[in-house]
């Protein structure tokens, strides 16, 4: 038989007796009107969010919806707020001293662009002057502590996990130079790598990740990149990332792009993305 024959042969069930075609029978044998859902106790629940159903950081709007709790005015560039916050704030605090609140461990490699003493060895008294030198010298899982400065380089992390940690995003930035696709490029063999508390900007992509898993981008300010803020894809193998507590703004084309990968984005603001 043709589709039309089957359709004619299939009886259309009548609505429950006493209910209109737009209504639904509930467990008590009554009818729930359109725009409501029948519940097991026989009641009809209106569509939308009940008065006590809004998540943390949101308030009920009095009309079956929720509104975010945010500052009265949009936050200026470099400042952010997530639902539940009423005052714009910096992405991460700067702390005090050369290294701020960066956790310092025996294996930590220190970086300070202002150091001019020579004979750098990665210690706090003789820090490296580029992030790339520190990453090359770092052991598996070591912290690379970055002092105040604008680091004009493309940082490649490959073959080992490191924890790249700036003093704060307002005082530490990585600015892409050279031919690398991103200002920070995390490639194969760097599973578990973390990037904390710094700014990323440049003439191409901000952060590129491919071929490593369980990577963390935490409290970063990714802004002013010419081609995407964060680009995550599986060209080099299985890839996953958690973007947490970050501000991703004024990048071109796409704020965060994930393809063939796992990406978790939480407590993060993505805004003001520009045409490419």
Short mmCIF file of C-alpha atoms in Angstrom, two decimals:
data_model
loop_
_atom_site.label_atom_id
_atom_site.label_comp_id
_atom_site.label_asym_id
_atom_site.label_seq_id
_atom_site.Cartn_x
_atom_site.Cartn_y
_atom_site.Cartn_z
CA UNK A 1 0.00 0.00 0.00
CA UNK A 2 1.08 3.59 -0.50
CA UNK A 3 1.91 5.94 2.38
CA UNK A 4 -1.44 7.62 1.88
CA UNK A 5 -3.21 4.24 2.04
CA UNK A 6 -1.47 3.42 5.34
CA UNK A 7 -2.35 6.80 6.75
CA UNK A 8 -6.02 6.27 5.89
CA UNK A 9 -5.90 2.74 7.33
CA UNK A 10 -4.45 3.85 10.70
CA UNK A 11 -7.19 5.03 13.02
CA UNK A 12 -6.60 8.30 14.82
CA UNK A 13 -7.31 7.86 18.55
CA UNK A 14 -10.08 9.99 19.92
CA UNK A 15 -9.18 12.38 22.74
CA UNK A 16 -10.18 11.19 26.22
CA UNK A 17 -13.88 11.44 26.73
CA UNK A 18 -14.78 14.87 27.96
CA UNK A 19 -11.42 16.45 26.92
CA UNK A 20 -11.05 18.76 23.98
CA UNK A 21 -8.53 17.97 21.25
CA UNK A 22 -6.13 20.55 22.70
CA UNK A 23 -6.33 19.04 26.20
CA UNK A 24 -4.59 16.06 27.81
CA UNK A 25 -6.15 13.62 30.23
CA UNK A 26 -4.51 13.55 33.65
CA UNK A 27 -4.13 10.75 36.18
CA UNK A 28 -7.29 11.77 37.98
CA UNK A 29 -9.37 11.37 34.83
CA UNK A 30 -9.67 15.09 34.33
CA UNK A 31 -8.33 17.25 31.52
CA UNK A 32 -5.23 19.42 31.50
CA UNK A 33 -5.53 22.45 29.23
CA UNK A 34 -3.06 23.34 26.51
CA UNK A 35 0.15 24.75 27.90
CA UNK A 36 0.17 22.43 30.91
CA UNK A 37 1.60 18.98 31.65
CA UNK A 38 -0.31 16.29 33.56
CA UNK A 39 1.48 15.11 36.70
CA UNK A 40 1.24 11.75 38.46
CA UNK A 41 -0.78 13.25 41.32
CA UNK A 42 -3.51 14.27 38.88
CA UNK A 43 -2.62 17.96 38.83
CA UNK A 44 -1.69 20.05 35.79
CA UNK A 45 1.64 21.89 35.81
CA UNK A 46 1.84 25.06 33.73
CA UNK A 47 4.74 25.33 31.29
CA UNK A 48 7.74 27.30 32.53
CA UNK A 49 9.67 27.53 35.79
CA UNK A 50 7.84 27.55 39.12
CA UNK A 51 8.49 30.41 41.54
CA UNK A 52 10.99 28.35 43.55
CA UNK A 53 12.63 26.67 40.54
CA UNK A 54 15.33 29.13 39.48
CA UNK A 55 18.96 28.04 39.76
CA UNK A 56 21.52 29.82 41.89
CA UNK A 57 22.38 33.21 40.42
CA UNK A 58 18.92 33.69 38.89
CA UNK A 59 15.67 35.20 40.16
CA UNK A 60 12.12 34.40 39.12
CA UNK A 61 10.60 36.96 36.77
CA UNK A 62 7.04 36.44 38.01
CA UNK A 63 5.98 35.01 34.65
CA UNK A 64 7.23 31.39 34.54
CA UNK A 65 10.83 32.38 33.70
CA UNK A 66 14.13 33.27 35.35
CA UNK A 67 16.38 36.32 34.97
CA UNK A 68 20.12 36.37 35.74
CA UNK A 69 21.33 38.44 38.68
CA UNK A 70 23.97 40.74 37.15
CA UNK A 71 25.30 44.29 37.47
CA UNK A 72 22.88 46.99 36.34
CA UNK A 73 25.20 48.05 33.50
CA UNK A 74 27.31 45.88 31.15
CA UNK A 75 30.84 45.28 32.39
CA UNK A 76 33.61 47.23 30.60
CA UNK A 77 36.34 45.45 28.68
CA UNK A 78 38.60 43.41 30.94
CA UNK A 79 36.01 43.07 33.70
CA UNK A 80 33.35 40.40 34.09
CA UNK A 81 30.46 39.11 36.15
CA UNK A 82 28.63 35.79 36.09
CA UNK A 83 25.05 35.21 37.25
CA UNK A 84 24.78 35.94 40.96
CA UNK A 85 27.35 38.75 40.92
CA UNK A 86 26.15 42.36 41.07
CA UNK A 87 29.53 44.10 40.71
CA UNK A 88 31.95 43.85 37.77
CA UNK A 89 35.32 42.39 38.75
CA UNK A 90 38.71 41.46 37.37
CA UNK A 91 39.08 37.97 35.93
CA UNK A 92 41.57 37.01 38.66
CA UNK A 93 43.29 38.89 41.50
CA UNK A 94 46.94 39.90 41.14
CA UNK A 95 48.09 39.25 44.68
CA UNK A 96 51.30 40.84 45.94
CA UNK A 97 54.96 40.37 45.18
CA UNK A 98 56.57 39.25 41.94
CA UNK A 99 54.66 35.99 41.72
CA UNK A 100 51.38 37.03 43.33
CA UNK A 101 49.33 34.05 44.50
CA UNK A 102 50.98 31.50 42.19
CA UNK A 103 51.70 28.31 44.16
CA UNK A 104 55.46 27.83 44.28
CA UNK A 105 56.88 24.31 44.43
CA UNK A 106 60.46 22.96 44.41
CA UNK A 107 60.16 22.17 40.70
CA UNK A 108 58.70 25.56 39.71
CA UNK A 109 60.30 27.34 36.75
CA UNK A 110 60.18 31.13 37.16
CA UNK A 111 59.78 33.66 34.33
CA UNK A 112 60.29 37.42 34.55
CA UNK A 113 60.65 39.51 31.39
CA UNK A 114 62.20 42.37 33.38
CA UNK A 115 65.14 40.30 34.66
CA UNK A 116 68.47 41.54 33.26
CA UNK A 117 70.99 39.74 35.46
CA UNK A 118 71.87 36.98 32.98
CA UNK A 119 72.72 33.31 33.70
CA UNK A 120 69.01 32.42 33.94
CA UNK A 121 68.34 29.05 35.53
CA UNK A 122 64.61 29.25 36.32
CA UNK A 123 65.03 30.08 39.99
CA UNK A 124 63.27 33.03 41.58
CA UNK A 125 66.59 34.90 41.76
CA UNK A 126 67.62 34.06 38.17
CA UNK A 127 64.38 33.59 36.25
CA UNK A 128 63.98 32.86 32.57
CA UNK A 129 63.02 35.88 30.50
CA UNK A 130 60.71 33.99 28.09
CA UNK A 131 57.93 31.52 28.75
CA UNK A 132 59.24 29.23 26.01
CA UNK A 133 62.56 28.76 27.85
CA UNK A 134 60.73 27.88 31.05
CA UNK A 135 58.41 25.40 29.32
CA UNK A 136 61.42 23.69 27.70
CA UNK A 137 63.16 23.39 31.07
CA UNK A 138 60.09 22.31 33.06
CA UNK A 139 59.63 18.76 34.23
CA UNK A 140 56.43 16.80 33.81
CA UNK A 141 53.61 18.59 35.63
CA UNK A 142 55.79 21.45 36.85
CA UNK A 143 54.49 24.97 37.40
CA UNK A 144 55.78 27.72 35.14
CA UNK A 145 55.30 30.90 37.21
CA UNK A 146 55.12 34.05 35.09
CA UNK A 147 55.73 37.53 36.50
CA UNK A 148 54.34 40.80 35.18
CA UNK A 149 55.09 41.44 31.52
CA UNK A 150 53.94 41.33 27.92
CA UNK A 151 55.52 38.19 26.49
CA UNK A 152 55.84 38.56 22.73
CA UNK A 153 56.11 34.90 21.75
CA UNK A 154 54.12 31.86 20.72
CA UNK A 155 54.20 29.27 23.49
CA UNK A 156 54.11 25.61 22.38
CA UNK A 157 53.41 22.88 24.94
CA UNK A 158 53.98 19.37 23.62
CA UNK A 159 55.18 16.02 24.91
CA UNK A 160 54.57 16.80 28.60
CA UNK A 161 52.07 18.48 30.86
CA UNK A 162 52.95 21.79 32.46
CA UNK A 163 50.97 24.23 34.61
CA UNK A 164 51.42 27.65 33.07
CA UNK A 165 50.47 30.23 35.69
CA UNK A 166 50.55 34.02 35.35
CA UNK A 167 50.40 36.51 38.19
CA UNK A 168 47.07 37.81 36.84
CA UNK A 169 45.49 38.56 33.45
CA UNK A 170 45.75 42.34 33.81
CA UNK A 171 49.54 42.17 34.32
CA UNK A 172 50.62 39.11 32.29
CA UNK A 173 49.87 38.59 28.61
CA UNK A 174 51.09 36.25 25.89
CA UNK A 175 51.04 37.94 22.48
CA UNK A 176 51.41 35.69 19.45
CA UNK A 177 54.45 36.14 17.21
CA UNK A 178 55.96 33.96 14.50
CA UNK A 179 54.26 31.30 12.40
CA UNK A 180 52.48 29.27 15.10
CA UNK A 181 48.71 29.18 14.76
CA UNK A 182 48.07 30.31 18.32
CA UNK A 183 49.60 32.47 21.01
CA UNK A 184 49.49 29.29 23.12
CA UNK A 185 49.44 25.99 21.20
CA UNK A 186 48.92 22.80 23.22
CA UNK A 187 49.71 19.77 21.06
CA UNK A 188 50.07 16.00 21.52
CA UNK A 189 51.38 14.43 24.71
CA UNK A 190 50.41 17.33 26.96
CA UNK A 191 47.39 15.74 28.67
CA UNK A 192 46.70 17.42 32.00
CA UNK A 193 48.22 20.76 31.02
CA UNK A 194 46.78 23.81 32.80
CA UNK A 195 46.81 27.50 31.87
CA UNK A 196 45.93 29.91 34.67
CA UNK A 197 45.55 33.63 35.28
CA UNK A 198 46.98 35.32 32.22
CA UNK A 199 45.84 37.14 29.09
CA UNK A 200 46.13 35.76 25.56
CA UNK A 201 45.92 37.89 22.43
CA UNK A 202 47.48 38.24 19.00
CA UNK A 203 47.19 38.20 15.25
CA UNK A 204 45.67 34.74 14.89
CA UNK A 205 44.02 32.32 17.37
CA UNK A 206 44.46 32.86 21.10
CA UNK A 207 44.62 29.31 22.52
CA UNK A 208 44.82 26.27 20.21
CA UNK A 209 44.41 22.75 21.61
CA UNK A 210 44.63 19.46 19.71
CA UNK A 211 45.80 16.00 20.70
CA UNK A 212 45.75 16.32 24.52
CA UNK A 213 43.01 15.70 27.06
CA UNK A 214 41.95 17.02 30.48
CA UNK A 215 43.42 20.43 29.66
CA UNK A 216 42.28 23.34 31.86
CA UNK A 217 42.00 27.01 30.90
CA UNK A 218 41.30 28.79 34.18
CA UNK A 219 40.64 32.50 34.85
CA UNK A 220 42.16 33.61 31.56
CA UNK A 221 41.40 36.77 29.58
CA UNK A 222 41.37 35.80 25.91
CA UNK A 223 40.81 38.92 23.85
CA UNK A 224 41.64 40.78 20.68
CA UNK A 225 42.60 37.73 18.64
CA UNK A 226 42.23 38.05 14.88
CA UNK A 227 40.93 34.51 14.23
CA UNK A 228 39.00 32.93 17.14
CA UNK A 229 39.63 33.13 20.84
CA UNK A 230 39.88 29.42 21.71
CA UNK A 231 40.08 26.66 19.09
CA UNK A 232 39.75 23.03 20.24
CA UNK A 233 39.75 20.15 17.74
CA UNK A 234 40.89 16.56 17.36
CA UNK A 235 43.18 16.87 14.31
CA UNK A 236 46.10 15.47 16.37
CA UNK A 237 44.06 12.96 18.39
CA UNK A 238 41.53 12.81 21.26
CA UNK A 239 41.11 16.23 22.80
CA UNK A 240 39.22 17.65 25.79
CA UNK A 241 39.24 20.90 27.73
CA UNK A 242 37.60 22.65 30.67
CA UNK A 243 37.29 26.43 30.29
CA UNK A 244 36.58 27.86 33.74
CA UNK A 245 36.15 31.34 35.18
CA UNK A 246 37.43 33.05 32.03
CA UNK A 247 36.59 36.14 29.98
CA UNK A 248 36.66 35.62 26.21
CA UNK A 249 35.86 38.85 24.37
CA UNK A 250 36.46 40.94 21.24
CA UNK A 251 37.87 38.01 19.28
CA UNK A 252 37.01 37.66 15.62
CA UNK A 253 34.78 35.02 14.00
CA UNK A 254 34.25 32.70 17.00
CA UNK A 255 34.78 33.06 20.75
CA UNK A 256 35.16 29.34 21.51
CA UNK A 257 35.23 26.69 18.79
CA UNK A 258 35.14 22.97 19.59
CA UNK A 259 35.14 20.29 16.89
CA UNK A 260 35.34 16.51 17.45
CA UNK A 261 36.32 17.20 21.06
CA UNK A 262 34.88 17.41 24.55
CA UNK A 263 34.58 20.93 25.96
CA UNK A 264 33.15 22.03 29.29
CA UNK A 265 32.62 25.76 29.70
CA UNK A 266 31.65 27.00 33.15
CA UNK A 267 31.46 30.36 34.98
CA UNK A 268 32.80 31.94 31.78
CA UNK A 269 31.76 35.03 29.81
CA UNK A 270 31.97 34.94 26.00
CA UNK A 271 30.95 38.27 24.49
CA UNK A 272 31.46 40.93 21.81
CA UNK A 273 32.74 38.51 19.15
CA UNK A 274 33.52 40.47 15.99
CA UNK A 275 33.23 39.62 12.28
CA UNK A 276 36.35 38.08 10.83
#
